[in-house]
PDB file of C-alpha atoms and ligand atoms in Angstrom:
ATOM      1  CA  MET T   1       4.376   0.048 -14.662  1.00 62.00           C
ATOM      2  CA  LYS T   2       2.167  -0.236 -11.745  1.00 76.00           C
ATOM      3  CA  LYS T   3      -1.593  -0.098 -12.256  1.00 91.00           C
ATOM      4  CA  HIS T   4      -3.571   2.956 -11.202  1.00 97.00           C
ATOM      5  CA  LEU T   5      -6.167   2.840  -8.503  1.00 98.00           C
ATOM      6  CA  VAL T   6      -9.858   3.871  -8.718  1.00 98.00           C
ATOM      7  CA  ALA T   7     -11.496   5.223  -5.552  1.00 98.00           C
ATOM      8  CA  PRO T   8     -15.403   5.816  -6.028  1.00 99.00           C
ATOM      9  CA  SER T   9     -16.438   8.853  -4.005  1.00 98.00           C
ATOM     10  CA  VAL T  10     -19.363   7.906  -1.752  1.00 98.00           C
ATOM     11  CA  LEU T  11     -20.524  11.486  -1.678  1.00 98.00           C
ATOM     12  CA  ALA T  12     -22.458  10.672  -4.918  1.00 98.00           C
ATOM     13  CA  ALA T  13     -23.939   7.526  -3.602  1.00 98.00           C
ATOM     14  CA  ASP T  14     -27.753   6.988  -2.977  1.00 98.00           C
ATOM     15  CA  PHE T  15     -27.862   7.450   0.830  1.00 98.00           C
ATOM     16  CA  THR T  16     -31.240   5.841   1.170  1.00 98.00           C
ATOM     17  CA  ARG T  17     -29.696   2.578   0.007  1.00 98.00           C
ATOM     18  CA  LEU T  18     -25.983   2.947   1.234  1.00 98.00           C
ATOM     19  CA  ALA T  19     -25.589  -0.724   1.979  1.00 98.00           C
ATOM     20  CA  ASP T  20     -26.380  -1.669  -1.629  1.00 98.00           C
ATOM     21  CA  GLU T  21     -24.012   1.064  -2.993  1.00 98.00           C
ATOM     22  CA  PHE T  22     -21.217  -0.330  -0.746  1.00 98.00           C
ATOM     23  CA  ASP T  23     -21.905  -3.803  -1.953  1.00 98.00           C
ATOM     24  CA  MET T  24     -21.702  -2.625  -5.439  1.00 98.00           C
ATOM     25  CA  VAL T  25     -18.211  -1.125  -4.808  1.00 99.00           C
ATOM     26  CA  ASN T  26     -17.114  -4.242  -2.966  1.00 99.00           C
ATOM     27  CA  GLN T  27     -17.975  -6.422  -5.928  1.00 98.00           C
ATOM     28  CA  SER T  28     -16.309  -4.130  -8.380  1.00 98.00           C
ATOM     29  CA  GLN T  29     -12.839  -3.580  -9.507  1.00 98.00           C
ATOM     30  CA  ALA T  30     -12.424  -0.393  -7.394  1.00 98.00           C
ATOM     31  CA  ASP T  31      -9.531  -0.191  -5.009  1.00 98.00           C
ATOM     32  CA  TRP T  32     -10.615   2.082  -2.305  1.00 98.00           C
ATOM     33  CA  PHE T  33     -13.715   4.146  -0.905  1.00 99.00           C
ATOM     34  CA  HIS T  34     -13.156   7.676  -1.030  1.00 99.00           C
ATOM     35  CA  LEU T  35     -14.912   9.499   1.853  1.00 99.00           C
ATOM     36  CA  ASP T  36     -15.398  13.218   1.901  1.00 98.00           C
ATOM     37  CA  VAL T  37     -15.561  14.802   5.410  1.00 99.00           C
ATOM     38  CA  MET T  38     -16.759  18.424   5.223  1.00 98.00           C
ATOM     39  CA  ASP T  39     -17.284  20.809   8.140  1.00 98.00           C
ATOM     40  CA  GLY T  40     -19.101  23.938   6.778  1.00 98.00           C
ATOM     41  CA  ARG T  41     -16.065  26.018   7.624  1.00 98.00           C
ATOM     42  CA  PHE T  42     -13.224  25.029   5.392  1.00 98.00           C
ATOM     43  CA  VAL T  43     -15.813  24.367   2.571  1.00 98.00           C
ATOM     44  CA  PRO T  44     -19.377  25.501   2.320  1.00 98.00           C
ATOM     45  CA  ASN T  45     -20.897  22.245   2.917  1.00 98.00           C
ATOM     46  CA  ILE T  46     -21.419  19.615   5.685  1.00 98.00           C
ATOM     47  CA  THR T  47     -21.248  15.825   5.226  1.00 98.00           C
ATOM     48  CA  PHE T  48     -20.529  13.297   7.783  1.00 98.00           C
ATOM     49  CA  GLY T  49     -17.831  12.507  10.430  1.00 98.00           C
ATOM     50  CA  MET T  50     -16.143   9.527  12.239  1.00 98.00           C
ATOM     51  CA  PHE T  51     -19.357   8.102  13.682  1.00 98.00           C
ATOM     52  CA  VAL T  52     -20.769   7.490  10.105  1.00 98.00           C
ATOM     53  CA  ILE T  53     -17.359   6.375   8.770  1.00 98.00           C
ATOM     54  CA  GLU T  54     -17.255   3.712  11.477  1.00 98.00           C
ATOM     55  CA  ALA T  55     -20.521   2.290  10.215  1.00 98.00           C
ATOM     56  CA  MET T  56     -19.154   2.516   6.726  1.00 98.00           C
ATOM     57  CA  HIS T  57     -16.070   0.654   7.706  1.00 98.00           C
ATOM     58  CA  GLN T  58     -18.194  -2.271   8.681  1.00 98.00           C
ATOM     59  CA  MET T  59     -19.777  -2.386   5.232  1.00 98.00           C
ATOM     60  CA  ALA T  60     -16.518  -1.815   3.324  1.00 99.00           C
ATOM     61  CA  GLU T  61     -14.316  -4.637   2.122  1.00 98.00           C
ATOM     62  CA  LYS T  62     -11.922  -2.234   0.614  1.00 98.00           C
ATOM     63  CA  PRO T  63      -9.654   0.484   2.388  1.00 98.00           C
ATOM     64  CA  LEU T  64     -11.255   3.794   3.223  1.00 99.00           C
ATOM     65  CA  ASP T  65      -9.469   6.895   1.723  1.00 99.00           C
ATOM     66  CA  VAL T  66     -10.649   9.637   4.015  1.00 99.00           C
ATOM     67  CA  HIS T  67     -10.498  13.169   2.585  1.00 99.00           C
ATOM     68  CA  LEU T  68     -10.748  15.840   5.487  1.00 99.00           C
ATOM     69  CA  MET T  69     -12.071  19.139   4.200  1.00 99.00           C
ATOM     70  CA  ILE T  70     -12.140  20.546   7.791  1.00 98.00           C
ATOM     71  CA  VAL T  71     -10.132  23.204   9.673  1.00 98.00           C
ATOM     72  CA  GLU T  72      -7.871  21.947  12.472  1.00 98.00           C
ATOM     73  CA  PRO T  73      -7.802  18.441  11.136  1.00 98.00           C
ATOM     74  CA  GLU T  74      -4.882  17.604  13.549  1.00 98.00           C
ATOM     75  CA  LYS T  75      -7.526  17.392  16.408  1.00 98.00           C
ATOM     76  CA  TYR T  76      -9.288  14.471  14.958  1.00 98.00           C
ATOM     77  CA  ILE T  77      -6.721  12.303  13.204  1.00 98.00           C
ATOM     78  CA  GLU T  78      -6.550   9.665  15.772  1.00 98.00           C
ATOM     79  CA  GLU T  79     -10.375   9.407  15.846  1.00 98.00           C
ATOM     80  CA  PHE T  80     -10.608   8.853  12.103  1.00 99.00           C
ATOM     81  CA  ARG T  81      -7.865   6.210  12.226  1.00 98.00           C
ATOM     82  CA  LYS T  82      -9.865   4.414  14.945  1.00 98.00           C
ATOM     83  CA  ALA T  83     -12.995   4.743  12.887  1.00 98.00           C
ATOM     84  CA  GLY T  84     -11.265   2.755  10.064  1.00 98.00           C
ATOM     85  CA  ALA T  85      -9.342   5.205   7.792  1.00 99.00           C
ATOM     86  CA  HIS T  86      -6.572   3.695   5.741  1.00 98.00           C
ATOM     87  CA  VAL T  87      -5.497   6.996   4.097  1.00 99.00           C
ATOM     88  CA  ILE T  88      -6.056  10.290   5.859  1.00 99.00           C
ATOM     89  CA  THR T  89      -5.659  13.418   3.706  1.00 99.00           C
ATOM     90  CA  VAL T  90      -5.587  16.895   5.001  1.00 99.00           C
ATOM     91  CA  HIS T  91      -5.679  20.140   3.294  1.00 99.00           C
ATOM     92  CA  TYR T  92      -2.464  22.091   2.953  1.00 99.00           C
ATOM     93  CA  GLU T  93      -4.418  25.361   3.113  1.00 98.00           C
ATOM     94  CA  VAL T  94      -5.543  24.737   6.796  1.00 98.00           C
ATOM     95  CA  CYS T  95      -2.324  23.151   8.226  1.00 98.00           C
ATOM     96  CA  PRO T  96       0.201  25.636   9.470  1.00 98.00           C
ATOM     97  CA  HIS T  97       2.340  22.813  10.850  1.00 98.00           C
ATOM     98  CA  LEU T  98       1.796  20.418   7.957  1.00 98.00           C
ATOM     99  CA  HIS T  99       4.976  18.258   8.553  1.00 98.00           C
ATOM    100  CA  ARG T 100       3.886  17.635  12.149  1.00 98.00           C
ATOM    101  CA  THR T 101       0.378  16.759  10.996  1.00 98.00           C
ATOM    102  CA  ILE T 102       1.799  14.292   8.408  1.00 98.00           C
ATOM    103  CA  GLN T 103       3.861  12.692  11.101  1.00 98.00           C
ATOM    104  CA  GLN T 104       0.865  12.446  13.365  1.00 98.00           C
ATOM    105  CA  ILE T 105      -1.163  10.591  10.639  1.00 99.00           C
ATOM    106  CA  ARG T 106       1.811   8.162  10.076  1.00 98.00           C
ATOM    107  CA  GLU T 107       2.286   7.499  13.747  1.00 98.00           C
ATOM    108  CA  CYS T 108      -1.284   6.510  14.194  1.00 98.00           C
ATOM    109  CA  GLY T 109      -0.738   3.847  11.336  1.00 98.00           C
ATOM    110  CA  ALA T 110      -2.519   5.458   8.286  1.00 98.00           C
ATOM    111  CA  LEU T 111      -1.052   6.734   4.992  1.00 98.00           C
ATOM    112  CA  ALA T 112      -0.641  10.427   5.096  1.00 99.00           C
ATOM    113  CA  GLY T 113      -2.200  12.316   2.228  1.00 99.00           C
ATOM    114  CA  VAL T 114      -1.972  16.130   1.462  1.00 99.00           C
ATOM    115  CA  ALA T 115      -4.689  17.897  -0.619  1.00 99.00           C
ATOM    116  CA  LEU T 116      -4.094  21.005  -2.621  1.00 99.00           C
ATOM    117  CA  ASN T 117      -6.923  23.355  -3.900  1.00 99.00           C
ATOM    118  CA  PRO T 118      -6.640  24.228  -7.430  1.00 98.00           C
ATOM    119  CA  HIS T 119      -4.825  27.560  -6.762  1.00 98.00           C
ATOM    120  CA  THR T 120      -2.065  26.109  -4.467  1.00 98.00           C
ATOM    121  CA  PRO T 121       1.159  25.604  -6.285  1.00 98.00           C
ATOM    122  CA  VAL T 122       2.532  21.910  -6.333  1.00 98.00           C
ATOM    123  CA  GLU T 123       5.880  23.242  -5.389  1.00 98.00           C
ATOM    124  CA  VAL T 124       4.866  24.116  -1.780  1.00 98.00           C
ATOM    125  CA  LEU T 125       5.310  20.402  -1.126  1.00 98.00           C
ATOM    126  CA  GLU T 126       8.703  20.066  -2.781  1.00 98.00           C
ATOM    127  CA  ASP T 127      10.767  20.053   0.410  1.00 98.00           C
ATOM    128  CA  ILE T 128       8.550  17.395   2.404  1.00 98.00           C
ATOM    129  CA  ILE T 129       7.410  15.276  -0.636  1.00 98.00           C
ATOM    130  CA  GLU T 130       9.347  12.126   0.664  1.00 98.00           C
ATOM    131  CA  ASP T 131       7.330  12.230   3.801  1.00 98.00           C
ATOM    132  CA  ILE T 132       3.893  12.207   1.989  1.00 98.00           C
ATOM    133  CA  ASP T 133       2.155   8.988   0.856  1.00 98.00           C
ATOM    134  CA  LEU T 134      -0.284  10.712  -1.287  1.00 98.00           C
ATOM    135  CA  VAL T 135      -0.958  14.134  -2.803  1.00 99.00           C
ATOM    136  CA  CYS T 136      -4.653  14.902  -3.714  1.00 99.00           C
ATOM    137  CA  LEU T 137      -4.738  17.331  -6.467  1.00 99.00           C
ATOM    138  CA  MET T 138      -8.174  19.007  -6.367  1.00 99.00           C
ATOM    139  CA  SER T 139      -9.502  19.289  -9.980  1.00 99.00           C
ATOM    140  CA  VAL T 140     -12.529  21.309  -8.686  1.00 98.00           C
ATOM    141  CA  ASN T 141     -12.933  23.771  -5.762  1.00 98.00           C
ATOM    142  CA  PRO T 142     -13.702  21.327  -2.849  1.00 98.00           C
ATOM    143  CA  GLY T 143     -17.209  21.280  -1.255  1.00 98.00           C
ATOM    144  CA  PHE T 144     -19.480  19.684  -3.802  1.00 98.00           C
ATOM    145  CA  GLY T 145     -19.613  16.589  -6.139  1.00 98.00           C
ATOM    146  CA  GLY T 146     -20.754  16.854  -9.710  1.00 98.00           C
ATOM    147  CA  GLN T 147     -18.614  20.012 -10.713  1.00 98.00           C
ATOM    148  CA  LYS T 148     -16.760  20.341 -13.801  1.00 98.00           C
ATOM    149  CA  PHE T 149     -13.024  19.272 -14.202  1.00 98.00           C
ATOM    150  CA  ILE T 150     -10.678  22.298 -14.094  1.00 98.00           C
ATOM    151  CA  TYR T 151      -8.377  21.725 -17.149  1.00 97.00           C
ATOM    152  CA  GLN T 152      -5.363  23.409 -15.639  1.00 98.00           C
ATOM    153  CA  THR T 153      -5.096  20.322 -13.426  1.00 98.00           C
ATOM    154  CA  ILE T 154      -3.466  18.420 -16.250  1.00 98.00           C
ATOM    155  CA  PRO T 155      -0.108  20.521 -16.329  1.00 98.00           C
ATOM    156  CA  ARG T 156      -0.185  20.513 -12.447  1.00 98.00           C
ATOM    157  CA  ILE T 157      -0.244  16.608 -12.614  1.00 98.00           C
ATOM    158  CA  ARG T 158       2.912  16.842 -14.787  1.00 98.00           C
ATOM    159  CA  LYS T 159       4.674  19.163 -12.620  1.00 98.00           C
ATOM    160  CA  LEU T 160       3.844  17.179  -9.617  1.00 98.00           C
ATOM    161  CA  ARG T 161       4.923  13.898 -11.340  1.00 98.00           C
ATOM    162  CA  ASN T 162       8.263  15.523 -12.219  1.00 98.00           C
ATOM    163  CA  LEU T 163       8.796  16.860  -8.642  1.00 98.00           C
ATOM    164  CA  ILE T 164       8.047  13.273  -7.138  1.00 98.00           C
ATOM    165  CA  ASP T 165      10.267  11.457  -9.706  1.00 98.00           C
ATOM    166  CA  THR T 166      13.065  13.948  -9.248  1.00 98.00           C
ATOM    167  CA  ALA T 167      13.025  13.355  -5.468  1.00 98.00           C
ATOM    168  CA  ASN T 168      12.846   9.604  -6.173  1.00 98.00           C
ATOM    169  CA  ALA T 169       9.708   9.521  -3.875  1.00 98.00           C
ATOM    170  CA  GLN T 170       6.899   6.950  -3.791  1.00 97.00           C
ATOM    171  CA  THR T 171       4.089   9.443  -3.367  1.00 98.00           C
ATOM    172  CA  LEU T 172       1.001   8.586  -5.137  1.00 98.00           C
ATOM    173  CA  ILE T 173      -0.877  11.341  -7.063  1.00 98.00           C
ATOM    174  CA  GLU T 174      -4.630  11.402  -6.582  1.00 98.00           C
ATOM    175  CA  ILE T 175      -6.983  13.491  -8.716  1.00 98.00           C
ATOM    176  CA  ASP T 176     -10.254  14.546  -7.144  1.00 99.00           C
ATOM    177  CA  GLY T 177     -13.244  16.250  -8.852  1.00 98.00           C
ATOM    178  CA  GLY T 178     -15.018  15.845 -12.253  1.00 98.00           C
ATOM    179  CA  VAL T 179     -13.153  12.706 -13.202  1.00 98.00           C
ATOM    180  CA  GLY T 180     -14.846  10.368 -15.568  1.00 98.00           C
ATOM    181  CA  LEU T 181     -14.500   8.230 -18.746  1.00 98.00           C
ATOM    182  CA  GLN T 182     -14.100  11.440 -20.758  1.00 97.00           C
ATOM    183  CA  ASN T 183     -10.850  12.500 -19.166  1.00 98.00           C
ATOM    184  CA  ALA T 184      -9.400   9.731 -17.206  1.00 98.00           C
ATOM    185  CA  GLU T 185      -7.031   8.574 -19.957  1.00 97.00           C
ATOM    186  CA  THR T 186      -5.603  12.104 -20.176  1.00 97.00           C
ATOM    187  CA  ILE T 187      -5.212  12.405 -16.392  1.00 98.00           C
ATOM    188  CA  LEU T 188      -3.459   8.985 -16.293  1.00 97.00           C
ATOM    189  CA  GLN T 189      -1.204   9.879 -18.990  1.00 96.00           C
ATOM    190  CA  ALA T 190      -0.112  13.129 -17.202  1.00 97.00           C
ATOM    191  CA  GLY T 191       1.093  10.975 -14.406  1.00 97.00           C
ATOM    192  CA  ALA T 192      -1.737  10.434 -11.939  1.00 98.00           C
ATOM    193  CA  ASP T 193      -2.015   7.108  -9.694  1.00 98.00           C
ATOM    194  CA  VAL T 194      -5.428   7.264  -8.239  1.00 98.00           C
ATOM    195  CA  LEU T 195      -8.661   8.412  -9.872  1.00 98.00           C
ATOM    196  CA  VAL T 196     -11.328   9.477  -7.403  1.00 98.00           C
ATOM    197  CA  ALA T 197     -14.804   9.343  -9.323  1.00 98.00           C
ATOM    198  CA  GLY T 198     -18.128  10.391  -7.666  1.00 98.00           C
ATOM    199  CA  SER T 199     -21.010  11.251 -10.024  1.00 98.00           C
ATOM    200  CA  SER T 200     -19.469   9.550 -13.039  1.00 98.00           C
ATOM    201  CA  VAL T 201     -19.639   6.194 -11.079  1.00 98.00           C
ATOM    202  CA  PHE T 202     -22.693   6.393  -8.845  1.00 98.00           C
ATOM    203  CA  LYS T 203     -24.919   8.287 -11.494  1.00 98.00           C
ATOM    204  CA  ALA T 204     -23.923   5.919 -14.250  1.00 98.00           C
ATOM    205  CA  PRO T 205     -26.522   3.460 -15.519  1.00 98.00           C
ATOM    206  CA  ASP T 206     -24.135   0.601 -14.724  1.00 98.00           C
ATOM    207  CA  PRO T 207     -21.637   1.757 -11.895  1.00 98.00           C
ATOM    208  CA  ARG T 208     -19.735  -1.446 -11.763  1.00 98.00           C
ATOM    209  CA  ALA T 209     -19.013  -1.459 -15.552  1.00 98.00           C
ATOM    210  CA  THR T 210     -17.914   2.294 -15.249  1.00 98.00           C
ATOM    211  CA  ILE T 211     -15.483   1.489 -12.524  1.00 98.00           C
ATOM    212  CA  ALA T 212     -14.201  -1.556 -14.690  1.00 98.00           C
ATOM    213  CA  ALA T 213     -13.862   1.013 -17.609  1.00 98.00           C
ATOM    214  CA  LEU T 214     -11.930   3.496 -15.452  1.00 98.00           C
ATOM    215  CA  LYS T 215      -9.636   0.620 -14.359  1.00 97.00           C
ATOM    216  CA  ALA T 216      -9.052  -0.442 -17.873  1.00 96.00           C
ATOM    217  CA  PHE T 217      -7.452   2.830 -19.127  1.00 93.00           C
ATOM    218  CA  LYS T 218      -3.662   2.570 -19.811  1.00 80.00           C
ATOM    219  CA  ALA T 219      -1.610   4.863 -17.563  1.00 63.00           C
ATOM    220  CA  VAL T 220       1.164   5.323 -20.095  1.00 57.00           C
ATOM    221  CA  VAL T 221       1.306   5.046 -23.866  1.00 47.00           C
ATOM    222  CA  GLU T 222       3.943   2.259 -24.400  1.00 49.00           C
ATOM    223  CA  ILE T 223       6.872   3.256 -26.413  1.00 46.00           C
TER     224      ILE T 223
HETATM  225  C1  LIG F 301     -15.228  17.402  -3.764  1.00 77.52           C
HETATM  226  C2  LIG F 301     -14.905  16.060  -3.349  1.00 77.52           C
HETATM  227  C3  LIG F 301     -14.899  14.993  -4.227  1.00 77.52           C
HETATM  228  C4  LIG F 301     -16.195  14.788  -4.892  1.00 77.52           C
HETATM  229  C5  LIG F 301     -16.054  14.287  -6.192  1.00 77.52           C
HETATM  230  O1  LIG F 301     -15.084  18.456  -2.717  1.00 77.52           O
HETATM  231  O2  LIG F 301     -13.723  16.083  -2.583  1.00 77.52           O
HETATM  232  O3  LIG F 301     -14.324  13.681  -3.691  1.00 77.52           O
HETATM  233  O4  LIG F 301     -16.952  13.795  -4.175  1.00 77.52           O
HETATM  234  O5  LIG F 301     -17.284  14.072  -6.805  1.00 77.52           O
HETATM  235  P1  LIG F 301     -17.317  14.244  -8.456  1.00 77.52           P
HETATM  236  O6  LIG F 301     -16.538  12.849  -8.936  1.00 77.52           O
HETATM  237  O7  LIG F 301     -18.875  13.943  -8.656  1.00 77.52           O
HETATM  238  O8  LIG F 301     -16.705  15.465  -8.903  1.00 77.52           O
HETATM  239 ZN1  LIG F 302     -12.656  14.061  -2.096  1.00 77.52          ZN
END
């Protein structure tokens, strides 16, 4: 059984001391940095773009997992790749030519991720699941950190796990929003591979220990 990954979401970091926050993650057991790009159009919030990600790339000693919450993401994929993205995730809801966009991401050398809003059925990815490296299931409505985990995500993870296993695909399941020590085990047992955690890590009294604790959960109960 492969170990799950933990990706702290930088959105919840203290931006007045970003270099220290990056150092903390570099020295922790975290696997990736999760970076949320928001455009004020797809979601009602604006964060940062490729220019800032390029600077973050210089501070990061771990791969960058870039979550694009923007309309027309296909216009900027190469630029995000050049800025240092390892995974590029686009939203299903804004990609009329999703398969083409996935190919575009893979062609520039990144892993291709597709994010689904809480209301989007996981079955919409059934026919192209083998071409997707990661599915990001939103467990909150995208746009803000610190929101409450939507509990219906748990059966959605099981459904997606089943869909991936049936297709014999290697696609990773990432859960994003409201993830913390209180629900990580349930999420992993439902079949998730990557835990994104923003507030629960950066607002914790000991962020590094929280990352270690998130890493320590068992994915499956041994039989
Ligand atoms: C929400 C973002 C998340 C967010 C998670 O739109 O995609 O990555 O940073 O933050 P928490 O863990 O605080 O819910
Ligand atoms: Zn995110």
